[in-house]
Amino acid sequence: MALPEMDTSVGHSFGLEIDGIVIKQISEVSGLKMEQDVIDLPQNTADGKFMRKKLPGRPKPGEVTLSRGLTNDQSFEKWAKDAQFGKMKDARKGGAIIVYDFEGVAIKRYKLHNAWPKSLEIGTLKAGDTTVLMEKLVIVHEGMEPA
């Protein structure tokens, strides 16, 4: 469902799509950022005045962090193992971060190019604690674009 004109979105839930498989239990996404280098070009104008011109440079790779409650789904672990053991042909993937509305309909996608897991962290294990155990996956990518 498209957003009505002039309305903004509330991220009710998020998903990660890799190889056509969607993991919908993502509770937090951080680091979605498109960035590029800036080239500083000092030059003289036609009338001899010094000025600095800013030009767009190369796109910068980025990192996205995904958090979800710990489940028996082992897709994060398998993907992280592929990268850890140097199976980069299997680990480097294209995918997307998906933002869902309150009805579970995808309202925005951010495509990731050549993404692979940098780290997988399991939250603090504490006996008697009643908080949800979280797993945090940090993905590096070579480019991101809204889709």
Short mmCIF file of N, CA and C in Angstrom, two decimals:
data_model
loop_
_atom_site.label_atom_id
_atom_site.label_comp_id
_atom_site.label_asym_id
_atom_site.label_seq_id
_atom_site.Cartn_x
_atom_site.Cartn_y
_atom_site.Cartn_z
N MET A 1 0.85 -1.17 0.00
CA MET A 1 0.00 0.00 0.00
C MET A 1 0.90 1.23 0.00
N ALA A 2 0.65 2.12 -0.94
CA ALA A 2 1.43 3.35 -1.01
C ALA A 2 0.97 4.32 0.07
N LEU A 3 1.89 5.14 0.53
CA LEU A 3 1.55 6.16 1.53
C LEU A 3 0.76 7.28 0.87
N PRO A 4 -0.26 7.81 1.57
CA PRO A 4 -0.96 8.97 1.03
C PRO A 4 0.00 10.14 0.89
N GLU A 5 -0.31 11.03 -0.05
CA GLU A 5 0.57 12.17 -0.30
C GLU A 5 0.78 12.99 0.97
N MET A 6 2.00 13.39 1.20
CA MET A 6 2.42 14.20 2.35
C MET A 6 2.46 13.43 3.67
N ASP A 7 2.16 12.15 3.68
CA ASP A 7 2.28 11.34 4.89
C ASP A 7 3.69 10.78 4.98
N THR A 8 4.16 10.56 6.19
CA THR A 8 5.45 9.93 6.39
C THR A 8 5.23 8.54 6.99
N SER A 9 6.26 7.76 6.95
CA SER A 9 6.16 6.36 7.37
C SER A 9 6.62 6.15 8.80
N VAL A 10 6.02 5.17 9.42
CA VAL A 10 6.49 4.65 10.70
C VAL A 10 6.95 3.23 10.43
N GLY A 11 8.18 2.93 10.81
CA GLY A 11 8.70 1.59 10.58
C GLY A 11 8.17 0.64 11.64
N HIS A 12 7.18 -0.15 11.28
CA HIS A 12 6.60 -1.08 12.25
C HIS A 12 7.45 -2.34 12.36
N SER A 13 7.99 -2.77 11.25
CA SER A 13 8.88 -3.92 11.28
C SER A 13 9.76 -3.88 10.04
N PHE A 14 10.79 -4.73 10.05
CA PHE A 14 11.78 -4.69 8.99
C PHE A 14 12.12 -6.12 8.57
N GLY A 15 12.66 -6.24 7.38
CA GLY A 15 13.06 -7.54 6.89
C GLY A 15 14.36 -7.46 6.12
N LEU A 16 14.97 -8.60 5.95
CA LEU A 16 16.18 -8.74 5.14
C LEU A 16 15.90 -9.78 4.08
N GLU A 17 16.09 -9.40 2.82
CA GLU A 17 15.91 -10.34 1.73
C GLU A 17 17.27 -10.66 1.13
N ILE A 18 17.64 -11.92 1.18
CA ILE A 18 18.90 -12.40 0.60
C ILE A 18 18.58 -13.66 -0.19
N ASP A 19 19.01 -13.71 -1.44
CA ASP A 19 18.75 -14.87 -2.30
C ASP A 19 17.27 -15.24 -2.38
N GLY A 20 16.40 -14.24 -2.39
CA GLY A 20 14.97 -14.49 -2.50
C GLY A 20 14.31 -14.95 -1.22
N ILE A 21 15.08 -15.12 -0.15
CA ILE A 21 14.53 -15.54 1.13
C ILE A 21 14.39 -14.29 2.00
N VAL A 22 13.22 -14.10 2.59
CA VAL A 22 12.97 -12.92 3.41
C VAL A 22 12.92 -13.33 4.88
N ILE A 23 13.72 -12.66 5.69
CA ILE A 23 13.70 -12.83 7.14
C ILE A 23 12.97 -11.61 7.68
N LYS A 24 11.76 -11.81 8.24
CA LYS A 24 10.91 -10.68 8.64
C LYS A 24 11.03 -10.30 10.10
N GLN A 25 11.74 -11.01 10.89
CA GLN A 25 11.77 -10.75 12.33
C GLN A 25 12.79 -9.70 12.75
N ILE A 26 13.24 -8.86 11.87
CA ILE A 26 14.24 -7.85 12.22
C ILE A 26 13.56 -6.75 13.04
N SER A 27 14.11 -6.45 14.21
CA SER A 27 13.49 -5.44 15.07
C SER A 27 14.18 -4.08 15.00
N GLU A 28 15.43 -4.05 14.51
CA GLU A 28 16.14 -2.77 14.43
C GLU A 28 17.13 -2.81 13.28
N VAL A 29 17.20 -1.71 12.56
CA VAL A 29 18.16 -1.55 11.46
C VAL A 29 18.86 -0.21 11.67
N SER A 30 20.18 -0.21 11.62
CA SER A 30 20.91 1.05 11.71
C SER A 30 22.02 1.07 10.67
N GLY A 31 22.42 2.26 10.28
CA GLY A 31 23.52 2.41 9.33
C GLY A 31 23.10 2.47 7.88
N LEU A 32 21.80 2.59 7.59
CA LEU A 32 21.38 2.73 6.19
C LEU A 32 21.81 4.12 5.72
N LYS A 33 22.87 4.15 4.94
CA LYS A 33 23.43 5.44 4.55
C LYS A 33 24.09 5.32 3.19
N MET A 34 23.77 6.27 2.31
CA MET A 34 24.45 6.38 1.04
C MET A 34 25.42 7.55 1.17
N GLU A 35 26.68 7.31 0.84
CA GLU A 35 27.70 8.33 1.04
C GLU A 35 28.72 8.25 -0.08
N GLN A 36 29.32 9.39 -0.38
CA GLN A 36 30.39 9.41 -1.37
C GLN A 36 31.46 10.38 -0.94
N ASP A 37 32.66 10.18 -1.50
CA ASP A 37 33.77 11.08 -1.23
C ASP A 37 33.48 12.46 -1.83
N VAL A 38 34.13 13.46 -1.28
CA VAL A 38 34.05 14.81 -1.83
C VAL A 38 35.44 15.20 -2.31
N ILE A 39 35.52 15.66 -3.54
CA ILE A 39 36.79 16.10 -4.11
C ILE A 39 36.87 17.61 -3.95
N ASP A 40 37.94 18.08 -3.33
CA ASP A 40 38.17 19.51 -3.11
C ASP A 40 39.09 20.00 -4.22
N LEU A 41 38.57 20.85 -5.09
CA LEU A 41 39.34 21.32 -6.23
C LEU A 41 39.65 22.81 -6.08
N PRO A 42 40.89 23.14 -5.66
CA PRO A 42 41.26 24.56 -5.61
C PRO A 42 41.52 25.07 -7.03
N GLN A 43 40.99 26.24 -7.33
CA GLN A 43 41.19 26.79 -8.67
C GLN A 43 41.06 28.31 -8.65
N ASN A 44 41.46 28.92 -9.74
CA ASN A 44 41.33 30.36 -9.93
C ASN A 44 40.20 30.62 -10.92
N THR A 45 39.42 31.66 -10.63
CA THR A 45 38.35 32.03 -11.55
C THR A 45 38.94 32.80 -12.72
N ALA A 46 38.10 33.12 -13.71
CA ALA A 46 38.56 33.84 -14.90
C ALA A 46 39.13 35.22 -14.54
N ASP A 47 38.61 35.81 -13.45
CA ASP A 47 39.12 37.13 -13.05
C ASP A 47 40.25 37.05 -12.03
N GLY A 48 40.80 35.84 -11.81
CA GLY A 48 41.98 35.66 -10.97
C GLY A 48 41.72 35.42 -9.50
N LYS A 49 40.46 35.29 -9.08
CA LYS A 49 40.16 35.05 -7.67
C LYS A 49 40.30 33.56 -7.35
N PHE A 50 40.84 33.30 -6.16
CA PHE A 50 40.99 31.92 -5.70
C PHE A 50 39.65 31.41 -5.16
N MET A 51 39.33 30.17 -5.48
CA MET A 51 38.11 29.56 -4.95
C MET A 51 38.31 28.05 -4.82
N ARG A 52 37.49 27.45 -4.02
CA ARG A 52 37.50 25.99 -3.87
C ARG A 52 36.17 25.46 -4.38
N LYS A 53 36.26 24.51 -5.27
CA LYS A 53 35.05 23.90 -5.82
C LYS A 53 34.94 22.48 -5.26
N LYS A 54 33.75 22.08 -4.90
CA LYS A 54 33.50 20.74 -4.37
C LYS A 54 32.86 19.90 -5.47
N LEU A 55 33.45 18.74 -5.70
CA LEU A 55 32.96 17.83 -6.74
C LEU A 55 32.61 16.48 -6.12
N PRO A 56 31.63 15.78 -6.68
CA PRO A 56 31.31 14.45 -6.16
C PRO A 56 32.39 13.45 -6.53
N GLY A 57 32.75 12.63 -5.56
CA GLY A 57 33.77 11.61 -5.77
C GLY A 57 33.16 10.22 -5.86
N ARG A 58 33.96 9.25 -5.53
CA ARG A 58 33.53 7.84 -5.60
C ARG A 58 32.55 7.51 -4.47
N PRO A 59 31.61 6.63 -4.74
CA PRO A 59 30.72 6.18 -3.66
C PRO A 59 31.52 5.41 -2.61
N LYS A 60 31.11 5.54 -1.34
CA LYS A 60 31.78 4.83 -0.26
C LYS A 60 30.99 3.58 0.09
N PRO A 61 31.69 2.51 0.39
CA PRO A 61 30.99 1.32 0.89
C PRO A 61 30.45 1.61 2.29
N GLY A 62 29.51 0.81 2.73
CA GLY A 62 28.90 1.07 4.03
C GLY A 62 28.71 -0.18 4.86
N GLU A 63 28.16 0.03 6.06
CA GLU A 63 27.83 -1.05 6.99
C GLU A 63 26.40 -0.85 7.48
N VAL A 64 25.67 -1.93 7.56
CA VAL A 64 24.31 -1.92 8.09
C VAL A 64 24.26 -2.92 9.23
N THR A 65 23.65 -2.53 10.34
CA THR A 65 23.52 -3.42 11.49
C THR A 65 22.06 -3.81 11.65
N LEU A 66 21.82 -5.12 11.73
CA LEU A 66 20.47 -5.67 11.91
C LEU A 66 20.39 -6.36 13.26
N SER A 67 19.31 -6.13 13.98
CA SER A 67 19.10 -6.79 15.27
C SER A 67 17.77 -7.51 15.24
N ARG A 68 17.74 -8.69 15.84
CA ARG A 68 16.50 -9.45 15.96
C ARG A 68 16.58 -10.32 17.20
N GLY A 69 15.42 -10.74 17.67
CA GLY A 69 15.37 -11.67 18.79
C GLY A 69 15.94 -13.01 18.36
N LEU A 70 16.64 -13.67 19.27
CA LEU A 70 17.26 -14.96 18.98
C LEU A 70 16.18 -16.01 18.73
N THR A 71 16.27 -16.71 17.62
CA THR A 71 15.33 -17.79 17.27
C THR A 71 16.13 -19.02 16.86
N ASN A 72 15.42 -20.06 16.45
CA ASN A 72 16.12 -21.26 15.98
C ASN A 72 16.51 -21.14 14.50
N ASP A 73 16.17 -20.03 13.84
CA ASP A 73 16.57 -19.78 12.46
C ASP A 73 18.08 -19.57 12.42
N GLN A 74 18.79 -20.34 11.62
CA GLN A 74 20.24 -20.29 11.59
C GLN A 74 20.80 -19.60 10.34
N SER A 75 19.96 -18.84 9.65
CA SER A 75 20.42 -18.21 8.41
C SER A 75 21.53 -17.19 8.64
N PHE A 76 21.47 -16.43 9.74
CA PHE A 76 22.55 -15.49 10.05
C PHE A 76 23.85 -16.24 10.29
N GLU A 77 23.78 -17.33 11.08
CA GLU A 77 24.99 -18.09 11.41
C GLU A 77 25.62 -18.71 10.17
N LYS A 78 24.80 -19.28 9.31
CA LYS A 78 25.32 -19.93 8.10
C LYS A 78 26.00 -18.90 7.20
N TRP A 79 25.37 -17.76 7.03
CA TRP A 79 25.94 -16.71 6.18
C TRP A 79 27.25 -16.20 6.78
N ALA A 80 27.29 -16.00 8.09
CA ALA A 80 28.51 -15.53 8.75
C ALA A 80 29.63 -16.57 8.63
N LYS A 81 29.30 -17.86 8.73
CA LYS A 81 30.33 -18.92 8.60
C LYS A 81 30.93 -18.91 7.21
N ASP A 82 30.09 -18.73 6.18
CA ASP A 82 30.61 -18.69 4.81
C ASP A 82 31.66 -17.60 4.66
N ALA A 83 31.39 -16.42 5.23
CA ALA A 83 32.35 -15.32 5.14
C ALA A 83 33.58 -15.59 6.00
N GLN A 84 33.37 -16.16 7.19
CA GLN A 84 34.48 -16.40 8.12
C GLN A 84 35.49 -17.38 7.53
N PHE A 85 35.01 -18.36 6.80
CA PHE A 85 35.91 -19.36 6.24
C PHE A 85 36.35 -19.03 4.82
N GLY A 86 36.14 -17.78 4.41
CA GLY A 86 36.66 -17.33 3.13
C GLY A 86 35.89 -17.78 1.91
N LYS A 87 34.69 -18.28 2.08
CA LYS A 87 33.87 -18.70 0.93
C LYS A 87 33.13 -17.47 0.40
N MET A 88 33.89 -16.49 -0.07
CA MET A 88 33.30 -15.22 -0.45
C MET A 88 32.40 -15.33 -1.66
N LYS A 89 32.61 -16.32 -2.51
CA LYS A 89 31.69 -16.52 -3.64
C LYS A 89 30.30 -16.84 -3.12
N ASP A 90 30.22 -17.58 -2.01
CA ASP A 90 28.93 -17.90 -1.40
C ASP A 90 28.45 -16.78 -0.47
N ALA A 91 29.37 -16.09 0.17
CA ALA A 91 29.01 -15.10 1.20
C ALA A 91 28.60 -13.76 0.60
N ARG A 92 29.22 -13.35 -0.48
CA ARG A 92 28.93 -12.03 -1.07
C ARG A 92 27.62 -12.11 -1.85
N LYS A 93 26.62 -11.36 -1.40
CA LYS A 93 25.29 -11.48 -2.00
C LYS A 93 24.67 -10.11 -2.23
N GLY A 94 23.70 -10.10 -3.13
CA GLY A 94 22.85 -8.92 -3.29
C GLY A 94 21.61 -9.15 -2.46
N GLY A 95 21.03 -8.11 -1.97
CA GLY A 95 19.83 -8.27 -1.17
C GLY A 95 19.16 -6.94 -0.94
N ALA A 96 18.28 -6.91 0.04
CA ALA A 96 17.55 -5.68 0.32
C ALA A 96 17.10 -5.65 1.78
N ILE A 97 17.06 -4.44 2.32
CA ILE A 97 16.42 -4.18 3.60
C ILE A 97 15.02 -3.69 3.25
N ILE A 98 14.02 -4.26 3.90
CA ILE A 98 12.63 -3.93 3.60
C ILE A 98 11.99 -3.29 4.83
N VAL A 99 11.26 -2.19 4.61
CA VAL A 99 10.50 -1.53 5.67
C VAL A 99 9.03 -1.88 5.46
N TYR A 100 8.38 -2.38 6.52
CA TYR A 100 6.97 -2.77 6.45
C TYR A 100 6.11 -1.79 7.23
N ASP A 101 4.86 -1.60 6.76
CA ASP A 101 3.91 -0.78 7.51
C ASP A 101 3.20 -1.63 8.55
N PHE A 102 2.24 -1.05 9.23
CA PHE A 102 1.55 -1.74 10.32
C PHE A 102 0.74 -2.94 9.85
N GLU A 103 0.43 -3.02 8.55
CA GLU A 103 -0.30 -4.16 8.01
C GLU A 103 0.63 -5.24 7.45
N GLY A 104 1.94 -5.01 7.55
CA GLY A 104 2.90 -5.97 7.03
C GLY A 104 3.16 -5.84 5.54
N VAL A 105 2.76 -4.71 4.96
CA VAL A 105 2.98 -4.47 3.54
C VAL A 105 4.30 -3.71 3.37
N ALA A 106 5.11 -4.16 2.43
CA ALA A 106 6.40 -3.51 2.18
C ALA A 106 6.16 -2.12 1.60
N ILE A 107 6.73 -1.09 2.25
CA ILE A 107 6.55 0.28 1.76
C ILE A 107 7.84 0.88 1.21
N LYS A 108 8.98 0.29 1.53
CA LYS A 108 10.26 0.81 1.04
C LYS A 108 11.29 -0.31 1.04
N ARG A 109 12.16 -0.30 0.04
CA ARG A 109 13.25 -1.27 -0.05
C ARG A 109 14.56 -0.53 -0.30
N TYR A 110 15.62 -1.03 0.31
CA TYR A 110 16.95 -0.50 0.10
C TYR A 110 17.83 -1.65 -0.38
N LYS A 111 18.23 -1.59 -1.65
CA LYS A 111 19.04 -2.66 -2.23
C LYS A 111 20.48 -2.54 -1.77
N LEU A 112 21.07 -3.67 -1.41
CA LEU A 112 22.48 -3.73 -1.03
C LEU A 112 23.23 -4.52 -2.09
N HIS A 113 24.38 -4.01 -2.51
CA HIS A 113 25.18 -4.67 -3.54
C HIS A 113 26.41 -5.32 -2.91
N ASN A 114 26.65 -6.57 -3.28
CA ASN A 114 27.82 -7.33 -2.80
C ASN A 114 27.95 -7.26 -1.29
N ALA A 115 26.90 -7.60 -0.60
CA ALA A 115 26.89 -7.56 0.87
C ALA A 115 27.40 -8.87 1.45
N TRP A 116 28.07 -8.77 2.59
CA TRP A 116 28.51 -9.96 3.32
C TRP A 116 28.62 -9.63 4.80
N PRO A 117 28.46 -10.64 5.66
CA PRO A 117 28.48 -10.38 7.10
C PRO A 117 29.88 -10.16 7.65
N LYS A 118 30.04 -9.06 8.37
CA LYS A 118 31.31 -8.73 9.02
C LYS A 118 31.37 -9.37 10.40
N SER A 119 30.25 -9.33 11.12
CA SER A 119 30.24 -9.91 12.46
C SER A 119 28.83 -10.33 12.85
N LEU A 120 28.78 -11.27 13.75
CA LEU A 120 27.52 -11.74 14.34
C LEU A 120 27.72 -11.76 15.84
N GLU A 121 26.87 -11.05 16.56
CA GLU A 121 27.01 -10.95 18.01
C GLU A 121 25.71 -11.40 18.68
N ILE A 122 25.85 -12.25 19.68
CA ILE A 122 24.71 -12.66 20.49
C ILE A 122 24.73 -11.80 21.75
N GLY A 123 23.56 -11.31 22.16
CA GLY A 123 23.47 -10.44 23.32
C GLY A 123 23.99 -11.11 24.59
N THR A 124 24.01 -10.35 25.65
CA THR A 124 24.52 -10.83 26.94
C THR A 124 23.68 -11.98 27.46
N LEU A 125 24.36 -13.06 27.83
CA LEU A 125 23.69 -14.22 28.44
C LEU A 125 23.77 -14.05 29.95
N LYS A 126 22.63 -13.93 30.58
CA LYS A 126 22.60 -13.69 32.01
C LYS A 126 21.51 -14.57 32.63
N ALA A 127 21.91 -15.48 33.52
CA ALA A 127 20.95 -16.39 34.15
C ALA A 127 19.89 -15.60 34.92
N GLY A 128 18.65 -16.02 34.77
CA GLY A 128 17.55 -15.39 35.49
C GLY A 128 17.02 -14.12 34.86
N ASP A 129 17.66 -13.66 33.80
CA ASP A 129 17.22 -12.43 33.14
C ASP A 129 15.98 -12.73 32.30
N THR A 130 15.05 -11.80 32.24
CA THR A 130 13.82 -12.02 31.47
C THR A 130 13.76 -11.18 30.20
N THR A 131 14.86 -10.54 29.84
CA THR A 131 14.86 -9.77 28.60
C THR A 131 15.09 -10.70 27.41
N VAL A 132 14.66 -10.24 26.25
CA VAL A 132 14.80 -11.03 25.02
C VAL A 132 16.27 -11.07 24.62
N LEU A 133 16.76 -12.27 24.31
CA LEU A 133 18.13 -12.41 23.79
C LEU A 133 18.15 -11.90 22.36
N MET A 134 19.08 -11.04 22.04
CA MET A 134 19.16 -10.45 20.71
C MET A 134 20.41 -10.95 19.99
N GLU A 135 20.28 -11.06 18.68
CA GLU A 135 21.47 -11.29 17.86
C GLU A 135 21.60 -10.12 16.91
N LYS A 136 22.85 -9.70 16.73
CA LYS A 136 23.15 -8.51 15.95
C LYS A 136 24.09 -8.90 14.82
N LEU A 137 23.67 -8.65 13.59
CA LEU A 137 24.46 -8.97 12.41
C LEU A 137 24.90 -7.66 11.76
N VAL A 138 26.22 -7.52 11.55
CA VAL A 138 26.75 -6.35 10.87
C VAL A 138 27.12 -6.79 9.45
N ILE A 139 26.52 -6.11 8.48
CA ILE A 139 26.73 -6.43 7.07
C ILE A 139 27.49 -5.28 6.42
N VAL A 140 28.54 -5.60 5.67
CA VAL A 140 29.22 -4.59 4.87
C VAL A 140 28.73 -4.74 3.43
N HIS A 141 28.71 -3.63 2.72
CA HIS A 141 28.24 -3.68 1.33
C HIS A 141 29.03 -2.69 0.48
N GLU A 142 28.98 -2.89 -0.81
CA GLU A 142 29.72 -2.05 -1.74
C GLU A 142 28.85 -0.95 -2.36
N GLY A 143 27.62 -0.91 -1.97
CA GLY A 143 26.72 0.13 -2.46
C GLY A 143 25.30 -0.12 -2.02
N MET A 144 24.56 0.96 -1.84
CA MET A 144 23.17 0.87 -1.44
C MET A 144 22.36 1.84 -2.28
N GLU A 145 21.15 1.45 -2.63
CA GLU A 145 20.28 2.35 -3.36
C GLU A 145 18.83 2.08 -3.00
N PRO A 146 18.03 3.15 -2.90
CA PRO A 146 16.60 2.93 -2.68
C PRO A 146 16.00 2.26 -3.91
N ALA A 147 15.12 1.32 -3.69
CA ALA A 147 14.50 0.60 -4.81
C ALA A 147 13.03 0.91 -4.90
#
